[in-house]
XYZ file of C-alpha atoms in Angstrom:
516
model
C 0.000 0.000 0.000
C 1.389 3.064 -0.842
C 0.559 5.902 1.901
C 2.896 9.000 3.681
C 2.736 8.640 7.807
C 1.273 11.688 7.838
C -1.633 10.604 5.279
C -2.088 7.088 7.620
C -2.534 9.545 10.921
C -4.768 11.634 9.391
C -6.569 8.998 8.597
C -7.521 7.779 11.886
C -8.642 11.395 13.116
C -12.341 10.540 14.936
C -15.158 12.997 15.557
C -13.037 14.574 18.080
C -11.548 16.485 15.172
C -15.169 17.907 14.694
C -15.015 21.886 13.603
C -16.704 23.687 16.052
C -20.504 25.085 14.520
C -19.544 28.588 14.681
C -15.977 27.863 13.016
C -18.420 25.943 10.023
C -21.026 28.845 9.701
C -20.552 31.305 7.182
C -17.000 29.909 6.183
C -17.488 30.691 2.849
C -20.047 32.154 0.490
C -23.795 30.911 0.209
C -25.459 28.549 -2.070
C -25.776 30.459 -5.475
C -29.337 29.256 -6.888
C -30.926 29.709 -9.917
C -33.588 27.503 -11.661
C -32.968 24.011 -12.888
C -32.867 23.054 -16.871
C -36.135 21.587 -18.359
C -34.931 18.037 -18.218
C -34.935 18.058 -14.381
C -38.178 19.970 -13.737
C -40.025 17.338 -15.893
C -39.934 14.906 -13.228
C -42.411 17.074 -11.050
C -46.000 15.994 -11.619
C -47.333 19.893 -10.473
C -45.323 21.570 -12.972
C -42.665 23.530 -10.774
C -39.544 24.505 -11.600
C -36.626 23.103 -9.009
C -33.792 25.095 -7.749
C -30.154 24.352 -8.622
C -27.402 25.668 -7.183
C -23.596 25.175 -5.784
C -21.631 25.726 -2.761
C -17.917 25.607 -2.610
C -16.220 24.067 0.502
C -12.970 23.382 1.359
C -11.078 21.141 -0.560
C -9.389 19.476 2.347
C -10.564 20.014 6.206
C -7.238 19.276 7.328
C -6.580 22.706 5.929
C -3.068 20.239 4.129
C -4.339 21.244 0.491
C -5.847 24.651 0.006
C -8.554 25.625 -1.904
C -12.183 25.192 -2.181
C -14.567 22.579 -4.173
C -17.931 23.216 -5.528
C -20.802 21.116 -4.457
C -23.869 20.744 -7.078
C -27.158 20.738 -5.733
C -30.875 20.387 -6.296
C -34.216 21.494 -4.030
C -37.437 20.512 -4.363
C -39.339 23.395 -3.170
C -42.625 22.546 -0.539
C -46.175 21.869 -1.312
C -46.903 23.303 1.512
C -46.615 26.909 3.197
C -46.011 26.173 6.796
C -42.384 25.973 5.351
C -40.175 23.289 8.357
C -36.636 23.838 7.022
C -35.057 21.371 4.490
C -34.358 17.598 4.545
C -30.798 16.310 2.654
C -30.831 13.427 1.103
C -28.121 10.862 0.427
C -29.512 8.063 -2.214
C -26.489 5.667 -1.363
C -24.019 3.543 -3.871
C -21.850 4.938 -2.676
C -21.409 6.973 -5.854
C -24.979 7.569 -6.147
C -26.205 11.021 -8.093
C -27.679 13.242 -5.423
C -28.953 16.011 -8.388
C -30.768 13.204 -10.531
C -31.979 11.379 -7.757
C -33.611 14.058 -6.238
C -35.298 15.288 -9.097
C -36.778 11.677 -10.289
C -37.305 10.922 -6.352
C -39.172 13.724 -5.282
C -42.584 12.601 -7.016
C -42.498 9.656 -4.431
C -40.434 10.696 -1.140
C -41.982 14.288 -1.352
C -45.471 13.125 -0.119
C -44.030 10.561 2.456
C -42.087 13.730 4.293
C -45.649 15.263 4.801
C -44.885 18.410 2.343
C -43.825 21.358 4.217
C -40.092 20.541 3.815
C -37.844 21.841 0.986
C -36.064 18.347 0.037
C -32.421 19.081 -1.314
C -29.434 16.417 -2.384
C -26.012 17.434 -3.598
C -23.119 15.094 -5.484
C -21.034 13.778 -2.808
C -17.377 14.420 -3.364
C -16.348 11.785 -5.708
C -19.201 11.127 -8.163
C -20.881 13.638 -10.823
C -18.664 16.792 -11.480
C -17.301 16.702 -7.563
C -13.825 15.118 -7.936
C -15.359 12.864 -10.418
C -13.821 9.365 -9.783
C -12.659 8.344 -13.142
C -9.571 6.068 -12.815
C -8.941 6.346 -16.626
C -8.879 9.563 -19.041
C -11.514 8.109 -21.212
C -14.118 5.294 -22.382
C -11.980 4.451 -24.125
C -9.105 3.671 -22.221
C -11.085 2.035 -19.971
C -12.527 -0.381 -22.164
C -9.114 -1.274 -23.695
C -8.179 -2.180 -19.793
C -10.839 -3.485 -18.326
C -12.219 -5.876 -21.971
C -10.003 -8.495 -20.360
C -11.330 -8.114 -16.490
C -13.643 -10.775 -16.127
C -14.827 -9.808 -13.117
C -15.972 -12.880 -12.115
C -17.156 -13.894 -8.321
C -14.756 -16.107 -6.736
C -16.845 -19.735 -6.640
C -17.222 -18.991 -10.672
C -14.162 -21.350 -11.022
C -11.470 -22.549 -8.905
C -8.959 -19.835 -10.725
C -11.596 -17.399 -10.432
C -10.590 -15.407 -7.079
C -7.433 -15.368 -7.462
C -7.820 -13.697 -11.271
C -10.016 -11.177 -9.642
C -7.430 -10.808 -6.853
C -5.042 -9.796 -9.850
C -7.411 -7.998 -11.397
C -8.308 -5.551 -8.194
C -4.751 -4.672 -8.244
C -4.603 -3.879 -11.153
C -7.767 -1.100 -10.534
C -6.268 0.180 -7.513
C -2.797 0.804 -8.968
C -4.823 2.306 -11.926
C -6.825 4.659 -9.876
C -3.539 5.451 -7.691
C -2.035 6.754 -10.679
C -4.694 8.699 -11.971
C -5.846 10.377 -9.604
C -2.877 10.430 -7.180
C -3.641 14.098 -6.727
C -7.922 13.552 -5.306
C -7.735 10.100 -4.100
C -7.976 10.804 -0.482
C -9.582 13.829 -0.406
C -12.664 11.423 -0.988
C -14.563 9.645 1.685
C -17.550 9.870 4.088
C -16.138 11.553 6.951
C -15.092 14.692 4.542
C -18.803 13.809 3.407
C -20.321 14.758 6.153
C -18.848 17.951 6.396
C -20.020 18.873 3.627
C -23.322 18.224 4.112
C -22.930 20.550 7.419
C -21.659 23.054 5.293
C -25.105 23.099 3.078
C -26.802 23.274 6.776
C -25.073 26.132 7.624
C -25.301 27.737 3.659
C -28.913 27.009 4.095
C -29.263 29.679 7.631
C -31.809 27.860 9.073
C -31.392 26.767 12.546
C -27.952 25.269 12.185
C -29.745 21.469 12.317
C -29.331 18.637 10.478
C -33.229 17.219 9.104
C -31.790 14.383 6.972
C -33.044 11.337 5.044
C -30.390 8.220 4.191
C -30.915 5.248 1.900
C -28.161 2.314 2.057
C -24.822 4.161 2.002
C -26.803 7.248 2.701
C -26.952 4.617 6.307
C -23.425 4.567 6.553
C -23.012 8.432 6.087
C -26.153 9.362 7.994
C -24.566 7.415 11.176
C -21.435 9.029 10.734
C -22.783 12.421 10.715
C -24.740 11.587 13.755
C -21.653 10.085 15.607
C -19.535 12.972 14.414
C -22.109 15.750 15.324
C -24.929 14.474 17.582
C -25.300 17.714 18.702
C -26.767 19.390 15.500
C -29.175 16.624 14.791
C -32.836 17.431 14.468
C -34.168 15.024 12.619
C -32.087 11.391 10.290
C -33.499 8.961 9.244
C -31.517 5.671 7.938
C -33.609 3.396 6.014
C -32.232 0.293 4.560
C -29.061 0.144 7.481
C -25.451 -0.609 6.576
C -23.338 -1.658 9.375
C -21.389 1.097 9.610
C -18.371 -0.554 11.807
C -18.251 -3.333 9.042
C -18.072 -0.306 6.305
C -15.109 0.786 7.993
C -13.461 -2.361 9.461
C -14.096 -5.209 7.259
C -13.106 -6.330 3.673
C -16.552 -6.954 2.801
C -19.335 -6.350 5.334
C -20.160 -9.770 6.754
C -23.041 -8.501 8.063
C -24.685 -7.092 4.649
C -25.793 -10.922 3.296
C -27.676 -11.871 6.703
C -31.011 -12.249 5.113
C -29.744 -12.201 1.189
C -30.901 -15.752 0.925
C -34.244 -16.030 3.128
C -34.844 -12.714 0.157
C -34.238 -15.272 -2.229
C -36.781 -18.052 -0.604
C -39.232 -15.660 -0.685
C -38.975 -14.468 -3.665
C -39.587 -18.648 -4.750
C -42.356 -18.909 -2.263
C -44.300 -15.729 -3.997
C -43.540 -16.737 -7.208
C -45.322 -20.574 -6.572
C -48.309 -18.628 -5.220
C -48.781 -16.224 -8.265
C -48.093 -18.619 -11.512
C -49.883 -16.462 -13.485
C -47.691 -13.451 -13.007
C -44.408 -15.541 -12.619
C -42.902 -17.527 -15.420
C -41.193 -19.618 -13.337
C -44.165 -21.198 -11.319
C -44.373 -23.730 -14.396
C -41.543 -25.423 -13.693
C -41.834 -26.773 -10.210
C -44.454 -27.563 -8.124
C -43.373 -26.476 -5.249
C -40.580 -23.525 -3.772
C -37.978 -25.779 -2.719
C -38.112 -27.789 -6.520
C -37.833 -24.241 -8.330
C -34.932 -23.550 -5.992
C -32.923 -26.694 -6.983
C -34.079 -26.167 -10.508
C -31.863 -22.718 -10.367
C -29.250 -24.095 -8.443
C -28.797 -26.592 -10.788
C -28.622 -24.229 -13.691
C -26.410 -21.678 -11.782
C -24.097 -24.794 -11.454
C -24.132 -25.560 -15.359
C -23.813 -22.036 -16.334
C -19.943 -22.557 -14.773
C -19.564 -24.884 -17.469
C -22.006 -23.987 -20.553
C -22.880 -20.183 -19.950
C -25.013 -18.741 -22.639
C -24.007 -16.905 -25.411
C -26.445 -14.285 -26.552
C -26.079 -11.441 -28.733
C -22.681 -9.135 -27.534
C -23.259 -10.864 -24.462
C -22.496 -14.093 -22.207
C -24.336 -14.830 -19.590
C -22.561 -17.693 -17.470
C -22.366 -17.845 -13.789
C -21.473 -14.557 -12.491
C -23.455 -13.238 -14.488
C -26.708 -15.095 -13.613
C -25.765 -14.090 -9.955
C -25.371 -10.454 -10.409
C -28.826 -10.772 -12.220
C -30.703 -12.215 -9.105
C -29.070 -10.264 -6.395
C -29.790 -6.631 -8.290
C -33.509 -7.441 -9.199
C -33.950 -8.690 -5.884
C -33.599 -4.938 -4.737
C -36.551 -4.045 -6.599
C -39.918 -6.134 -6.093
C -41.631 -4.215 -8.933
C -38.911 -5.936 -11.089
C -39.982 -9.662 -9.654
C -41.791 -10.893 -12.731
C -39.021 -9.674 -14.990
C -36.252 -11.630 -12.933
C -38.742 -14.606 -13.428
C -38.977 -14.117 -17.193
C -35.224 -13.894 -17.693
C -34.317 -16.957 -15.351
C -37.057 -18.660 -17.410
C -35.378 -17.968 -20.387
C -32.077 -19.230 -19.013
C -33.317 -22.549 -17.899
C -35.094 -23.338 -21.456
C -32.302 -21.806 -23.560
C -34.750 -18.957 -25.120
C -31.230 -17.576 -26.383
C -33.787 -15.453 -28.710
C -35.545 -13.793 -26.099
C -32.469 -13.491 -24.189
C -30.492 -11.655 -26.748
C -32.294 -8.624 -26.354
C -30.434 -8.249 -22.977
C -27.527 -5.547 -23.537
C -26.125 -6.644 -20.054
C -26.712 -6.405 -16.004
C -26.567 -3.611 -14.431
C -24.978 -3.392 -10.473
C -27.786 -1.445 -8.645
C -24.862 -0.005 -7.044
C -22.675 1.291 -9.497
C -25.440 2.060 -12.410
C -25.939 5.440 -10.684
C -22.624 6.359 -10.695
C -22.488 6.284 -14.306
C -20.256 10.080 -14.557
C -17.810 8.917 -12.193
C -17.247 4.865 -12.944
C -15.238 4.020 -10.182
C -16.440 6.421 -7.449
C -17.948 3.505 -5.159
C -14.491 1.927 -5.405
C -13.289 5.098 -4.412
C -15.180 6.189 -1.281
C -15.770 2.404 -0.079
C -12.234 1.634 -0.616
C -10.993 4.492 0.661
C -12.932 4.474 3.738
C -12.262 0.823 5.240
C -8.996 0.639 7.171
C -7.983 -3.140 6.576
C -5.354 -3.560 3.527
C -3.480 -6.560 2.601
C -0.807 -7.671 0.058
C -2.343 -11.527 1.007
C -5.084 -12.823 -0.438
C -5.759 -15.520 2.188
C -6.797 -13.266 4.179
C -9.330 -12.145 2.042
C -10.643 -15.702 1.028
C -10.460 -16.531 5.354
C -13.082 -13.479 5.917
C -15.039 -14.702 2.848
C -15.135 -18.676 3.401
C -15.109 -17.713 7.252
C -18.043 -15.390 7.266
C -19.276 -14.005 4.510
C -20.141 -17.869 3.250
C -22.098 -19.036 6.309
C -23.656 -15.861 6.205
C -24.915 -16.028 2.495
C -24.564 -19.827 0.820
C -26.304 -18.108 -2.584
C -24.817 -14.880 -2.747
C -22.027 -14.828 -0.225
C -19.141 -14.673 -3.622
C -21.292 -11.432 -5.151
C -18.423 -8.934 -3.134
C -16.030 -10.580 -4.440
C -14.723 -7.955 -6.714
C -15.207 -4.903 -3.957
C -13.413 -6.836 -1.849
C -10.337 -7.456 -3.781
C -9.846 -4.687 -5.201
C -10.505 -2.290 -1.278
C -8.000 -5.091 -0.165
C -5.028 -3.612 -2.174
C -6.412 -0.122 -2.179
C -3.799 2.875 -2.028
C -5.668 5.876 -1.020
C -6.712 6.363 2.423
C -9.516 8.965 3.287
C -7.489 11.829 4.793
C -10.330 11.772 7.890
C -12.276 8.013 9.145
C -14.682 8.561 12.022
C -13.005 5.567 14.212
C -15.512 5.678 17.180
C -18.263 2.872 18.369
C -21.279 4.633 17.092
C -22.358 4.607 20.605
C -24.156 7.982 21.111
C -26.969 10.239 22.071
C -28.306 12.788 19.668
C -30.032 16.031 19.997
C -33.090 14.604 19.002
C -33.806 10.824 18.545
C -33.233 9.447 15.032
C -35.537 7.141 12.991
C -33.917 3.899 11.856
C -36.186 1.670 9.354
C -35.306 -2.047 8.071
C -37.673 -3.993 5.524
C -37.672 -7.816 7.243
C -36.362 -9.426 3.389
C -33.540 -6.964 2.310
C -30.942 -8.448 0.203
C -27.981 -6.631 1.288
C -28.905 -4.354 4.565
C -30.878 -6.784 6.373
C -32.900 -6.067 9.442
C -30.237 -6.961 11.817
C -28.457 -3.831 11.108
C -31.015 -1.577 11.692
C -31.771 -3.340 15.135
C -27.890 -2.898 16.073
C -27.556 0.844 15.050
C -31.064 1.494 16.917
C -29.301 -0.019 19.671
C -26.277 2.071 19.552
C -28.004 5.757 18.780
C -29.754 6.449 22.413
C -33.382 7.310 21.875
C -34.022 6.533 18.722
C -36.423 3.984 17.311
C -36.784 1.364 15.148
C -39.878 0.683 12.878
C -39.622 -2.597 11.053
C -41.098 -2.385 7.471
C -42.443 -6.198 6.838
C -41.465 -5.890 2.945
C -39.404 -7.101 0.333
C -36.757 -5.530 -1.408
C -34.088 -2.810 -0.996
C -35.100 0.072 1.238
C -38.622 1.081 2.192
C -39.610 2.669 -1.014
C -39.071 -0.892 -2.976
C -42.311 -2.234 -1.659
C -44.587 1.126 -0.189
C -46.665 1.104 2.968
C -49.141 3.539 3.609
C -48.116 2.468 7.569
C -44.440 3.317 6.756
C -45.344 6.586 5.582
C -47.487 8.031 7.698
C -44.634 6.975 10.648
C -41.871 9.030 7.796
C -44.444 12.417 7.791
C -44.859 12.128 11.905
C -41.376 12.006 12.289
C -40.102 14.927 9.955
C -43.514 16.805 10.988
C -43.663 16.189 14.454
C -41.026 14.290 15.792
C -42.853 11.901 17.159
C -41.516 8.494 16.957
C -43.206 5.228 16.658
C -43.892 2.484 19.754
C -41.296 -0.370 20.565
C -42.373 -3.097 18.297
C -44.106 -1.188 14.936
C -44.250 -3.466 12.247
C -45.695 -1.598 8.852
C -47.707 -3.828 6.362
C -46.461 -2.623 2.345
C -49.375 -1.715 0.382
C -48.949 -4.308 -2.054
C -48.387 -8.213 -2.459
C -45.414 -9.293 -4.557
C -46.248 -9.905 -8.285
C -48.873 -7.261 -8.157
C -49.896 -6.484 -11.411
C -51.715 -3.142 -11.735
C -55.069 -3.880 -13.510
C -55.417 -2.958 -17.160
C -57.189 1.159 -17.279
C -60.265 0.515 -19.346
């Protein structure tokens, strides 16, 4: 790894480094708005125009590199007059688009804060135009690289981890090179001050109101643990372990109920064969599962060629793990699997590829979740057994389907170069200003409900409320229930009772009924 001693104890700076509020407010100039281009304001059903502005903050907080950056951001105005301040949101990746996001978000998360907030996201340092994380100078560069990266998850094959071991070094020396200049001026902790920087831009009351989805989590709870005395109102729906984010190679933790997502999604399926391709093939749950396992097993061997593509094992697993984020996507995971087991290579072929739920936001800045995950976890090795111990030791018995899908995260934050100039390092263990709101759906692929319990644990006062759905984050599967406890909080404060459980709105495989 290369790193300067200074960079490594910078690096381990905790919240104890905080800036003090009055040091943060008024540090530099105001957000500059002015109205948002056409293609943005089209995603508001009522016709207004949203504000877009920027904010320049310092480059580096340890005051080592001078200069400013300038943050891009986007606000939803209101619906409401009885204006309560403004929520941030963080949608996640990390390397998720906070200006997009927000704009093609608002429509649904707008009503579920009650109204009578202005909602506002920003690009987090490292993705869109903020120290865009692009590792090469151009496409294509990076195609002529990375053609030969397999990227394949480590039970594809018996050589299969260790290529991707080899190949995640080659990334990280990549990205060391290129941007040898940014690399650890990139990470939550300088996140976070950021977003306390739009607080204090904003001259409000000085108080965070914030709303976190996956990542968003991670940085919500660091925020909280860094400045618990500027919180009015977070809430962290869909909950990382943020201790694993930091101190793990690849987040045991984050697979906990990956598979029982998986059973359910078989269980559904058998009860709704008329919505679900796959129903025809078994007659029962546990036949369709051993059905795909048998065909993820032959796809080692005989993956499918069809059209540009090949669709083999990796590739099969990628596809079930990402549209198990999303139950509105159920039936087309069942189509495609459908056309894997009967070799519809016709049907298939008008597949361009699969997308990583993670990383298809961060489409301006490729490498950007590489960047602030990497750059944010403190273990770094030159061995790759100790790598393959933490995934055959944990991550495994944790996930049997899907515990190889991290496999190329993992290998390549491993034998990462950069560290983030500032890591919170403390235990999460704190009390806030005001309680936060921590929400986990009971079949979440990768932030299971375990999570949520442990950080709702860990943040005095706050509460959990247990969203019995399917799918990635709250919004994946709505609840009236869910939302009603979202408004009360931002509006209110109030909290719900020990032991909520929220009903979503919908089964899965709901199928809209034909307008007349």
């Amino acid at each position: 790894m290369r790193t300067t001693s200074s960079i490594f104890a910078l690096a381990l700076l905790t919240g104890s480094y905080a800036i003090p509020h009055g040091q943060l407010q008024n540090r530099l100039a105001g957000i500059q708005w002015a109205d948002c281009p056409p293609e943005l304001n089209a995603f508001d059903p009522h016709g207004r125009t949203f504000g877009c502005g920027t904010l320049e903050v310092p480059l580096d907080y340890t005051g080592e590199i001078p200069g400013t950056l300038k943050l891009d951001l986007l606000k939803v105005p209101a619906m409401k007059e009885s204006k309560k301040g403004s929520i941030l949101f963080n949608w996640g990746g990390p390397g998720g688009d906070g200006v997009f996001n927000m704009a093609s978000a608002s429509p649904i998360v707008q009503p579920m804060t009650g109204g009578e907030h202005d909602l506002i996201s920003w690009d987090p340092r490292g993705t869109g135009e903020t120290l865009a994380y692009n590792c090469y100078p151009n496409a294509t560069d990076r195609a002529a690289t990375v053609r030969w990266h397999h990227g394949q998850f480590a039970n594809a094959s018996e050589a299969a981890l260790g290529r991707t071991w080899a190949e995640g070094k080659i990334l990280a020396d990549d990205c060391a090179e290129t941007l040898k200049d940014i690399g650890s001026l990139v990470g939550t902790a300088f996140t976070v001050r950021d977003m306390f920087q739009i607080v204090d831009a904003l001259g409000e009351d000085g108080k965070l109101r914030y709303w976190g989805f996956s990542y968003g989590t991670t940085l919500g709870a660091t925020a909280l643990a860094m400045f618990p005395d500027r919180i009015d109102r977070a809430i962290l729906d869909g909950v990382q372990n943020p201790m694993q984010h930091y101190h793990t190679f690849g987040d045991p933790e984050m697979y906990t109920d990956s598979d029982e997502t998986w059973q359910e999604f078989l269980k559904a399926c058998m009860e709704n064969p008329n919505a679900c391709a796959l129903a025809k093939h078994a007659s029962s749950a546990g036949e369709l599962g051993e059905k795909i396992d048998r065909l993820i097993d032959n796809l080692k061997e005989e993956p499918i060629p069809a059209g540009q593509s090949i669709f083999g094992y990796s590739e099969i697993k990628g596809l079930m793990i990402g549209k198990l984020y999303y139950p509105s996507q159920y039936s087309d995971l069942a189509d495609q699997l459908e056309w894997m087991l009967t070799r519809n290579i016709t049907a298939f072929s008008g597949l361009s590829g699969i997308e990583d739920p993670q990383t298809v936001a961060a489409a301006t800045s490729p490498e950007a979740l590489f960047g602030i995950r990497c750059s944010d976890k403190v273990p770094r090795t030159d061995n790759l057994e100790l790598v393959r111990a933490e995934l055959e030791g944990q991550i495994y018995r944790t996930s049997t389907i899907f515990g190889d899908t991290p496999t190329n995260t993992m290998t390549a934050c491993a034998q990462w170069h950069f560290a983030a100039k500032e890591r919170y390092s403390g235990d999460f263990r704190v009390k806030t200003s005001s309680p936060a709101l921590i929400i986990g759906n009971t079949w979440d692929p990768v932030t299971p409900l375990k999570s949520a319990r442990t950080i709702s644990e860990l943040f005095e006062g706050s509460a959990l409320l247990q969203h019995n759905g399917h799918g990635h984050m709250t919004i994946a599967q709505p609840s009236t229930c869910t939302s009603k406890h979202i408004a009360d909080y931002f509006l209110t404060g109030t909290l719900p009772q020990p032991g909520t459980i929220c009903e979503p709105d919908t089964p899965l495989f709901h199928k809209k009924p034909k307008s007349s």
